[in-house]
CSV table of C-alpha atoms and ligand atoms in Angstrom, one decimal:
chain,number,residue,atom,x,y,z
O,387,UNK,CA,-72.3,-28.3,-33.8
O,388,UNK,CA,-75.1,-28.2,-36.3
O,389,UNK,CA,-76.9,-31.1,-34.6
O,390,UNK,CA,-77.1,-28.9,-31.5
O,391,UNK,CA,-78.6,-26.1,-33.5
O,392,UNK,CA,-75.5,-24.0,-33.6
O,393,UNK,CA,-74.7,-23.3,-37.3
O,394,UNK,CA,-71.1,-22.2,-37.1
O,395,UNK,CA,-70.6,-22.3,-40.8
O,396,UNK,CA,-73.7,-20.3,-41.7
O,397,UNK,CA,-73.0,-16.6,-42.1
O,398,UNK,CA,-76.7,-15.7,-41.8
O,399,UNK,CA,-77.0,-17.6,-38.5
O,400,UNK,CA,-73.8,-16.2,-37.1
O,401,UNK,CA,-74.5,-12.6,-38.0
O,402,UNK,CA,-78.2,-12.7,-37.2
O,403,UNK,CA,-79.2,-9.3,-35.8
O,404,UNK,CA,-82.8,-10.2,-34.9
O,405,UNK,CA,-82.0,-11.4,-31.4
O,406,UNK,CA,-79.4,-8.7,-30.6
O,407,UNK,CA,-76.6,-10.9,-32.1
O,408,UNK,CA,-77.2,-13.5,-29.5
O,409,UNK,CA,-75.9,-16.3,-31.7
O,410,UNK,CA,-72.5,-14.7,-32.1
O,411,UNK,CA,-72.5,-13.7,-28.5
O,412,UNK,CA,-73.2,-17.3,-27.4
O,413,UNK,CA,-70.5,-18.8,-29.6
O,414,UNK,CA,-68.0,-16.2,-28.3
O,415,UNK,CA,-68.9,-17.2,-24.7
O,416,UNK,CA,-68.2,-20.9,-25.3
O,417,UNK,CA,-64.8,-20.4,-26.9
O,418,UNK,CA,-63.5,-17.9,-24.3
O,419,UNK,CA,-62.3,-19.0,-20.9
O,420,UNK,CA,-64.7,-18.3,-18.1
O,421,UNK,CA,-62.5,-16.9,-15.3
O,422,UNK,CA,-60.4,-19.9,-14.1
O,423,UNK,CA,-62.4,-22.4,-16.1
O,424,UNK,CA,-61.3,-23.4,-19.6
O,425,UNK,CA,-63.6,-22.7,-22.5
O,426,UNK,CA,-66.6,-25.0,-22.8
O,427,UNK,CA,-66.1,-25.4,-26.6
O,428,UNK,CA,-64.7,-27.4,-28.3
O,429,UNK,CA,-64.9,-30.1,-25.6
O,430,UNK,CA,-61.4,-30.7,-24.2
O,431,UNK,CA,-59.8,-28.4,-26.8
O,432,UNK,CA,-57.8,-27.4,-28.7
O,433,UNK,CA,-59.1,-24.0,-27.7
O,434,UNK,CA,-59.0,-20.8,-29.7
O,435,UNK,CA,-55.8,-18.8,-29.4
O,436,UNK,CA,-55.8,-15.2,-28.2
O,437,UNK,CA,-55.4,-14.1,-31.9
O,438,UNK,CA,-58.4,-16.1,-32.9
O,439,UNK,CA,-60.5,-14.7,-30.1
O,440,UNK,CA,-59.4,-11.2,-30.9
O,441,UNK,CA,-60.2,-11.7,-34.6
O,442,UNK,CA,-63.8,-12.9,-33.7
O,443,UNK,CA,-64.3,-9.9,-31.4
O,444,UNK,CA,-63.0,-7.6,-34.2
O,445,UNK,CA,-65.3,-9.1,-36.7
O,446,UNK,CA,-68.2,-8.4,-34.4
O,447,UNK,CA,-67.0,-4.9,-33.5
O,448,UNK,CA,-66.5,-4.1,-37.2
O,449,UNK,CA,-70.1,-4.9,-37.9
O,450,UNK,CA,-70.2,-8.6,-38.9
O,451,UNK,CA,-68.8,-8.1,-42.4
O,452,UNK,CA,-69.1,-11.2,-44.7
T,1416,HEM,C1,-73.6,-21.3,-28.6
T,1416,HEM,C2,-72.5,-22.0,-28.8
T,1416,HEM,C3,-72.4,-23.5,-28.5
T,1416,HEM,C4,-73.2,-24.3,-27.8
T,1416,HEM,C5,-74.5,-24.0,-27.1
T,1416,HEM,C6,-72.6,-25.6,-27.9
T,1416,HEM,C7,-73.1,-26.8,-27.3
T,1416,HEM,C8,-72.6,-28.1,-27.4
T,1416,HEM,C9,-73.1,-29.3,-26.9
T,1416,HEM,C10,-74.4,-29.3,-26.0
T,1416,HEM,C11,-72.3,-30.3,-27.2
T,1416,HEM,C12,-72.5,-31.8,-26.9
T,1416,HEM,C13,-72.1,-32.0,-25.5
T,1416,HEM,C14,-70.6,-32.1,-25.2
T,1416,HEM,O1,-69.9,-32.9,-25.9
T,1416,HEM,O2,-70.1,-31.4,-24.3
T,1416,HEM,C15,-71.3,-29.8,-28.1
T,1416,HEM,C16,-70.2,-30.6,-28.6
T,1416,HEM,C17,-69.2,-30.0,-29.4
T,1416,HEM,N1,-69.0,-28.7,-29.7
T,1416,HEM,FE1,-70.2,-27.1,-29.1
T,1416,HEM,N2,-71.4,-25.6,-28.6
T,1416,HEM,C18,-71.3,-24.3,-29.0
T,1416,HEM,C19,-70.2,-23.8,-29.8
T,1416,HEM,C20,-69.1,-24.5,-30.3
T,1416,HEM,C21,-68.0,-23.9,-31.0
T,1416,HEM,C22,-67.9,-22.4,-31.3
T,1416,HEM,C23,-67.2,-25.0,-31.4
T,1416,HEM,C24,-65.9,-24.9,-32.1
T,1416,HEM,C25,-65.1,-23.9,-32.1
T,1416,HEM,C26,-67.8,-26.2,-30.8
T,1416,HEM,C27,-67.3,-27.4,-31.0
T,1416,HEM,C28,-67.8,-28.6,-30.5
T,1416,HEM,C29,-67.3,-29.9,-30.7
T,1416,HEM,C30,-66.1,-30.3,-31.5
T,1416,HEM,C31,-68.2,-30.8,-30.0
T,1416,HEM,C32,-68.1,-32.3,-30.0
T,1416,HEM,C33,-68.6,-33.0,-31.3
T,1416,HEM,C34,-70.0,-32.7,-31.5
T,1416,HEM,O3,-70.9,-33.0,-30.7
T,1416,HEM,O4,-70.3,-32.1,-32.6
T,1416,HEM,N3,-69.0,-25.8,-30.2
T,1416,HEM,N4,-71.4,-28.4,-28.2
């Protein structure tokens, strides 16, 4: 995803507070299903499990700890 400007493996990028955590928000949106639509990322899957989605949400809720 780096080539598209989304630095998934970069903690600073993923936890960047300067744009109201929009980087983390945007990633979360692509890996969660949109209503009846499957997630847009990764293309065609395999998609994140409920546990993985919950863990990412918890990481955000707990304050983006390293
Ligand atoms: C803000 C978040 C993201 C944006 C804007 C984004 C955007 C894109 C775009 C434009 C493409 C190329 C077009 C396509 O193949 O459909 C792509 C490909 C891909 N994305 Fe994402 N993506 C995001 C997050 C993610 C995440 C979180 C994952 C993995 C969990 C992921 C995995 C992939 C993979 C595997 C590809 C195909 C290979 C590649 O081009 O690197 N993406 N993404």
